[in-house]
PDB file of C-alpha atoms and ligand atoms in Angstrom:
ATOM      1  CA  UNK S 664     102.552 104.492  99.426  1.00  0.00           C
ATOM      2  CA  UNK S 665     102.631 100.693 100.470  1.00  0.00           C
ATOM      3  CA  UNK S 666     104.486 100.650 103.750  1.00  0.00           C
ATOM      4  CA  UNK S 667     105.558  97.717 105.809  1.00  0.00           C
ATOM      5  CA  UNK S 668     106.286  97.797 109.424  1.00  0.00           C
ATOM      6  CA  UNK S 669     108.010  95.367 111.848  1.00  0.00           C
ATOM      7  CA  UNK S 670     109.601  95.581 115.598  1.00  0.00           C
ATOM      8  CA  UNK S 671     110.870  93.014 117.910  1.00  0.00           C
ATOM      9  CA  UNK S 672     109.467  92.740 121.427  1.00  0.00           C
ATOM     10  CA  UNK S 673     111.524  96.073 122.397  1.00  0.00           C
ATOM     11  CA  UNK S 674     109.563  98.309 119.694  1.00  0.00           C
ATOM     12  CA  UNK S 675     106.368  96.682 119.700  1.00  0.00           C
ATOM     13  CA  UNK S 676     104.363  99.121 121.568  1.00  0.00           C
ATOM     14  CA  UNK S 677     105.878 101.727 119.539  1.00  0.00           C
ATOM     15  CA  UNK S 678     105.583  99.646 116.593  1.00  0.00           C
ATOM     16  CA  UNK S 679     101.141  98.980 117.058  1.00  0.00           C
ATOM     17  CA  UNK S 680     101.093 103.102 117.316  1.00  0.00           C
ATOM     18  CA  UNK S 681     103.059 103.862 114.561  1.00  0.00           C
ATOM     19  CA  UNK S 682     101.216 101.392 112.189  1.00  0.00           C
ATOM     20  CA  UNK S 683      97.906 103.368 113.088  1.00  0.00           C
ATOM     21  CA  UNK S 684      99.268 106.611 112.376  1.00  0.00           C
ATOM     22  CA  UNK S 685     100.378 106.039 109.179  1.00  0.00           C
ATOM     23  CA  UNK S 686      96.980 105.077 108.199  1.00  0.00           C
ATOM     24  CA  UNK S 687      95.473 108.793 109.512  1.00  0.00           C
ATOM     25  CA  UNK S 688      98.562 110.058 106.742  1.00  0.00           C
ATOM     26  CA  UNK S 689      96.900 107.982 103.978  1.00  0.00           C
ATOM     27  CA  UNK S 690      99.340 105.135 103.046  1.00  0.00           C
ATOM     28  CA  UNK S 691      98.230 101.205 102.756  1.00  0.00           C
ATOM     29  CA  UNK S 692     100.236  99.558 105.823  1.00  0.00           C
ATOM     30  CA  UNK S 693     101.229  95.820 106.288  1.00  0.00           C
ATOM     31  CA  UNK S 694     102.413  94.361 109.804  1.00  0.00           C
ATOM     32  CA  UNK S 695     104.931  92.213 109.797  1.00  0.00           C
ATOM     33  CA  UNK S 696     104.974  91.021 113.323  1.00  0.00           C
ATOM     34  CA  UNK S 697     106.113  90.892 115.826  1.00  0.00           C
ATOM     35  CA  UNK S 698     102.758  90.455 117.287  1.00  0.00           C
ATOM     36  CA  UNK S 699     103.011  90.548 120.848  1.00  0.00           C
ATOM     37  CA  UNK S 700     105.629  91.442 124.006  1.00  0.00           C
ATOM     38  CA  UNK S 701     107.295  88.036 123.875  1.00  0.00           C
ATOM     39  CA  UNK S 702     110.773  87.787 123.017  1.00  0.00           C
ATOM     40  CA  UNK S 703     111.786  87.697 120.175  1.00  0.00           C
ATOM     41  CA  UNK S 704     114.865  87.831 117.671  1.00  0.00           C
ATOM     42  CA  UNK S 705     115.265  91.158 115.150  1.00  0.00           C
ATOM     43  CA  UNK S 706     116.637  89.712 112.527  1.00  0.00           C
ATOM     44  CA  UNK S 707     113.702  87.194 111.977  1.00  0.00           C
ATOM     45  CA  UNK S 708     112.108  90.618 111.563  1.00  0.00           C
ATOM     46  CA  UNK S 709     114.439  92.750 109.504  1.00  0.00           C
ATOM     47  CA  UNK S 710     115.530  90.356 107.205  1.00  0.00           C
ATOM     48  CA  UNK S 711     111.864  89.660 105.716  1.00  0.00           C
ATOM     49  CA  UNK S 712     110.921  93.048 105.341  1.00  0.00           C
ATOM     50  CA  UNK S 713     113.842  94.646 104.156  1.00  0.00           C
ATOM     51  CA  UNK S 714     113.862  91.876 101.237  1.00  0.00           C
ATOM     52  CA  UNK S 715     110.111  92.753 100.692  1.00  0.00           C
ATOM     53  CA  UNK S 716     111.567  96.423 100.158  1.00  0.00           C
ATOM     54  CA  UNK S 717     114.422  95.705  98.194  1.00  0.00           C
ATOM     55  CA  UNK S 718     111.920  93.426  95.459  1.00  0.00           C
ATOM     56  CA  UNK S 719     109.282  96.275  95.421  1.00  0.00           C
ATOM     57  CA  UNK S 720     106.819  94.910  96.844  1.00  0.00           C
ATOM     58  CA  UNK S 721     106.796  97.620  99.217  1.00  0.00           C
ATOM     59  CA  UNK S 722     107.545 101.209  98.404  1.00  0.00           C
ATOM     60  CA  UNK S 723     109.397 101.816 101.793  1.00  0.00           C
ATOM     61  CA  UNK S 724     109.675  99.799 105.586  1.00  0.00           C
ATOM     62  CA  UNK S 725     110.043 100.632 109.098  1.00  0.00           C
ATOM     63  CA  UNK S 726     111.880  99.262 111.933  1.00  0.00           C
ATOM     64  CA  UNK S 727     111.269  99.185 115.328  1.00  0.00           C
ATOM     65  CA  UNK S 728     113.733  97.355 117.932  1.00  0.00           C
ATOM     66  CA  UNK S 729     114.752  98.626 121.848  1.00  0.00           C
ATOM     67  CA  UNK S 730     116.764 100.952 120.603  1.00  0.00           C
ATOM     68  CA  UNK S 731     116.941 100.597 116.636  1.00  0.00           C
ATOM     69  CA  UNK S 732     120.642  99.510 116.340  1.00  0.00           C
ATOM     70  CA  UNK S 733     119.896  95.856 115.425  1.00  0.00           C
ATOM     71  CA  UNK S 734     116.973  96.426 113.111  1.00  0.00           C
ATOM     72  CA  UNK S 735     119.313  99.046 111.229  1.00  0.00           C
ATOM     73  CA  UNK S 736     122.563  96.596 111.242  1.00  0.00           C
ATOM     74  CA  UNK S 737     120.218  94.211 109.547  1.00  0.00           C
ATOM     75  CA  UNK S 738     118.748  96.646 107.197  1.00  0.00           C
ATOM     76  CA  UNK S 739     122.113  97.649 106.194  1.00  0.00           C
ATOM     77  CA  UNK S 740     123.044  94.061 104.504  1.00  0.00           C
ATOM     78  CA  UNK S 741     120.040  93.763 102.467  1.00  0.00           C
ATOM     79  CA  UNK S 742     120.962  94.924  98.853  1.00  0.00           C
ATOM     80  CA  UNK S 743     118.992  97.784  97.480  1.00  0.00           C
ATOM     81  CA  UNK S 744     118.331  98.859 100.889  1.00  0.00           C
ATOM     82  CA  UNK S 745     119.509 102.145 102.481  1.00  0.00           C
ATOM     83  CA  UNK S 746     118.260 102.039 106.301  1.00  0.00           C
ATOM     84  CA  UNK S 747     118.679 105.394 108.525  1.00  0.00           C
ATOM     85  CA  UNK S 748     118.342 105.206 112.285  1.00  0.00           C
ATOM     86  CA  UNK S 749     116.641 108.232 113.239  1.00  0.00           C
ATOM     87  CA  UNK S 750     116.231 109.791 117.227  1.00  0.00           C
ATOM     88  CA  UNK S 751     115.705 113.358 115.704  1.00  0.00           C
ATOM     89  CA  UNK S 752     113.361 114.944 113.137  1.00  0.00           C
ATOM     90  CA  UNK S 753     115.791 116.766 111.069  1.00  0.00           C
ATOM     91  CA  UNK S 754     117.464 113.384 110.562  1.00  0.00           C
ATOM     92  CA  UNK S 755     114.893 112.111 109.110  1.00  0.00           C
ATOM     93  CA  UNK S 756     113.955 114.749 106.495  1.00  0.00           C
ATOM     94  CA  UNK S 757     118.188 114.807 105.751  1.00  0.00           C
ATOM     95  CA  UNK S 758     118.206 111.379 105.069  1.00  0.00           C
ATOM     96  CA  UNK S 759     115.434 111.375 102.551  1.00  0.00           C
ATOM     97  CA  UNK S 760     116.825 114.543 101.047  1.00  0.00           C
ATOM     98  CA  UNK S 761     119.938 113.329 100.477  1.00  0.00           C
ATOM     99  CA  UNK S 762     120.646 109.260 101.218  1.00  0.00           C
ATOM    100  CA  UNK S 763     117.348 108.567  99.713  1.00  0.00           C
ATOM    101  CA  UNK S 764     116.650 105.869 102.610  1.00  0.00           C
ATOM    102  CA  UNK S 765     113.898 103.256 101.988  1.00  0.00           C
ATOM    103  CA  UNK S 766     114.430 101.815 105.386  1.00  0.00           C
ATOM    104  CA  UNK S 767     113.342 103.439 108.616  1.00  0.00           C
ATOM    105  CA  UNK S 768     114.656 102.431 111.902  1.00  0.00           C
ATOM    106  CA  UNK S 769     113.799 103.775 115.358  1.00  0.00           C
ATOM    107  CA  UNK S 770     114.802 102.379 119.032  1.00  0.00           C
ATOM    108  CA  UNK S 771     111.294 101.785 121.012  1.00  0.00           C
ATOM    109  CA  UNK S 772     113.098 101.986 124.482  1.00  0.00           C
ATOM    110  CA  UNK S 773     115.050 105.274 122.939  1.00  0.00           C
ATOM    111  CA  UNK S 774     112.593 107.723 121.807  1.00  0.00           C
ATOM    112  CA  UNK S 775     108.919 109.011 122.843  1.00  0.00           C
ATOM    113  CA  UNK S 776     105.538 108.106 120.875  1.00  0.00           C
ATOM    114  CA  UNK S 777     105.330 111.602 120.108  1.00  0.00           C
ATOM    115  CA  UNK S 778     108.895 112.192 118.492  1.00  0.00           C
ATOM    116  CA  UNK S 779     108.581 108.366 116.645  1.00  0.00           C
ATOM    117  CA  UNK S 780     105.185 109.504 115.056  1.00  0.00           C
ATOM    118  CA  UNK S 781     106.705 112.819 114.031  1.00  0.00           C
ATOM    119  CA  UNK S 782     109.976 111.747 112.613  1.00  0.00           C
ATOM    120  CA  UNK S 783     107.410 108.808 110.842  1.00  0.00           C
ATOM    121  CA  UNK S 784     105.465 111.638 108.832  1.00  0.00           C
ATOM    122  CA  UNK S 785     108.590 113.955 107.821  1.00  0.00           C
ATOM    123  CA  UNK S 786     110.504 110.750 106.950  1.00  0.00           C
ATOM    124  CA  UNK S 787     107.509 109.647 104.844  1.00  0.00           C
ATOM    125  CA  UNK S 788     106.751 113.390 103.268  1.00  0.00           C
ATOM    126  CA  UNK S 789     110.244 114.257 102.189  1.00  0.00           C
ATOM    127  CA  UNK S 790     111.174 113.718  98.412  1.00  0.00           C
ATOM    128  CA  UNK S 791     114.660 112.764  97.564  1.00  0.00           C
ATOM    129  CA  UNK S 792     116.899 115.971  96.401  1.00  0.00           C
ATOM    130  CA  UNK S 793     118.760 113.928  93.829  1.00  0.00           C
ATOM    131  CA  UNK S 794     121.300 116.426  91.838  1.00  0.00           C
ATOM    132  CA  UNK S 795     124.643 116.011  93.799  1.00  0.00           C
ATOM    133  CA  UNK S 796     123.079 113.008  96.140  1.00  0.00           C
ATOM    134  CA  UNK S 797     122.482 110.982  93.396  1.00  0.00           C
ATOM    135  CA  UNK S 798     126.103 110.036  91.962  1.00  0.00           C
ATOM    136  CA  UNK S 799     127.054 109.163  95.968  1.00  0.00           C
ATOM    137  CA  UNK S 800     123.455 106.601  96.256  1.00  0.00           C
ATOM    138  CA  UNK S 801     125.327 105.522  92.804  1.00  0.00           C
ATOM    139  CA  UNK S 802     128.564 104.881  94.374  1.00  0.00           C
ATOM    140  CA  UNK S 803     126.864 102.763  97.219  1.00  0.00           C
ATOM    141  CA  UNK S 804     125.017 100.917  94.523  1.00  0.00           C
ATOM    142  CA  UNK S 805     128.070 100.269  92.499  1.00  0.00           C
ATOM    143  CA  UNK S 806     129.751  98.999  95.404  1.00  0.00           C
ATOM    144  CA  UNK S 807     126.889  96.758  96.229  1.00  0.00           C
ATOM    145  CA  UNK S 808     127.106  95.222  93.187  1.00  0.00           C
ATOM    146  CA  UNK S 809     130.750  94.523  92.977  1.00  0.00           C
TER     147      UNK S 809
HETATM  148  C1  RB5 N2006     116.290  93.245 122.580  1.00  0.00           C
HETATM  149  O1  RB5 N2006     116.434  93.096 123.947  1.00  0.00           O
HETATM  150  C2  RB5 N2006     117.204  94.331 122.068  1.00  0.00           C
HETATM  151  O2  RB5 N2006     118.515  93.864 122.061  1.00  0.00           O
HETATM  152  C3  RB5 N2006     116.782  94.785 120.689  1.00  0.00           C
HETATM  153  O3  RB5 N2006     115.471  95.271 120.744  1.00  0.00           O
HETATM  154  C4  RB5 N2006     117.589  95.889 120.061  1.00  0.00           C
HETATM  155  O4  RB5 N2006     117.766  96.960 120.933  1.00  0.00           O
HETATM  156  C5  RB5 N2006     118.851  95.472 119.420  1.00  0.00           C
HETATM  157  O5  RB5 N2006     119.556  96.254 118.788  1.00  0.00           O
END
């Protein structure tokens, strides 16, 4: 898959590991900044990728902010996205199986290397269920385009 990746200053360190590891799974990465410690502002961040998901240029984007609220609250009012912030594995393989997310946040100053790379490759193995799922990612769309 084509993957793009951002973080603000608080999930940057989190942000340059997790971009490596998805290359070891296979997928073609893009970094979208930030690009060093310095402080920064997440929506300058979210806003760009999440539109970058949304048009199809990418197949699906990750998030990474201190602690993954901000990046998600963005994520959230970009149409066609569906952003999950995930602290646990079994989150993340729920909320492909059945919110069919395209949007992956996590909080940098939250959660260990270990448990971000891990919840990383389950988010990005799992296949949506669809069945039952899809007529509620329906409802969400219909309301989106009200
Ligand atoms: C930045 O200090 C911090 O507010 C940001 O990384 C994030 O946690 C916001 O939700």
């Amino acid at each position: 898959m084509k993957i793009a990746i951002a973080s603000d200053h608080g999930g940057f360190a989190h942000k340059e590991e997790i971009r490596e590891y998805i290359k070891t799974l296979g997928h073609e990465v893009e970094d979208m900044g930030c690009y060093s410690t310095d402080s920064v502002n997440y929506p300058d961040y979210a806003f760009p990728l999440c539109e970058k998901v949304a048009n199809g240029e990418f197949d699906r984007g990750i998030l990474v902010c201190g602690t993954g609220i901000g990046m998600s609250i963005c994520a959230n009012k970009v149409k066609g996205i569906r952003c999950a912030l995930c602290g646990d594995v079994l989150s993340a393989k729920l909320t492909r199986e059945h919110n069919n997310t395209n949007v992956l946040a996590m909080g940098g100053r939250i959660i260990g290397i270990e448990t971000a790379k891990e919840i990383t490759r389950v988010w990005l193995e799992t296949e949506f269920t669809g069945g039952r799922h899809q007529k509620r990612i329906d409802m969400i769309t219909n309301y989106e385009n009200k």
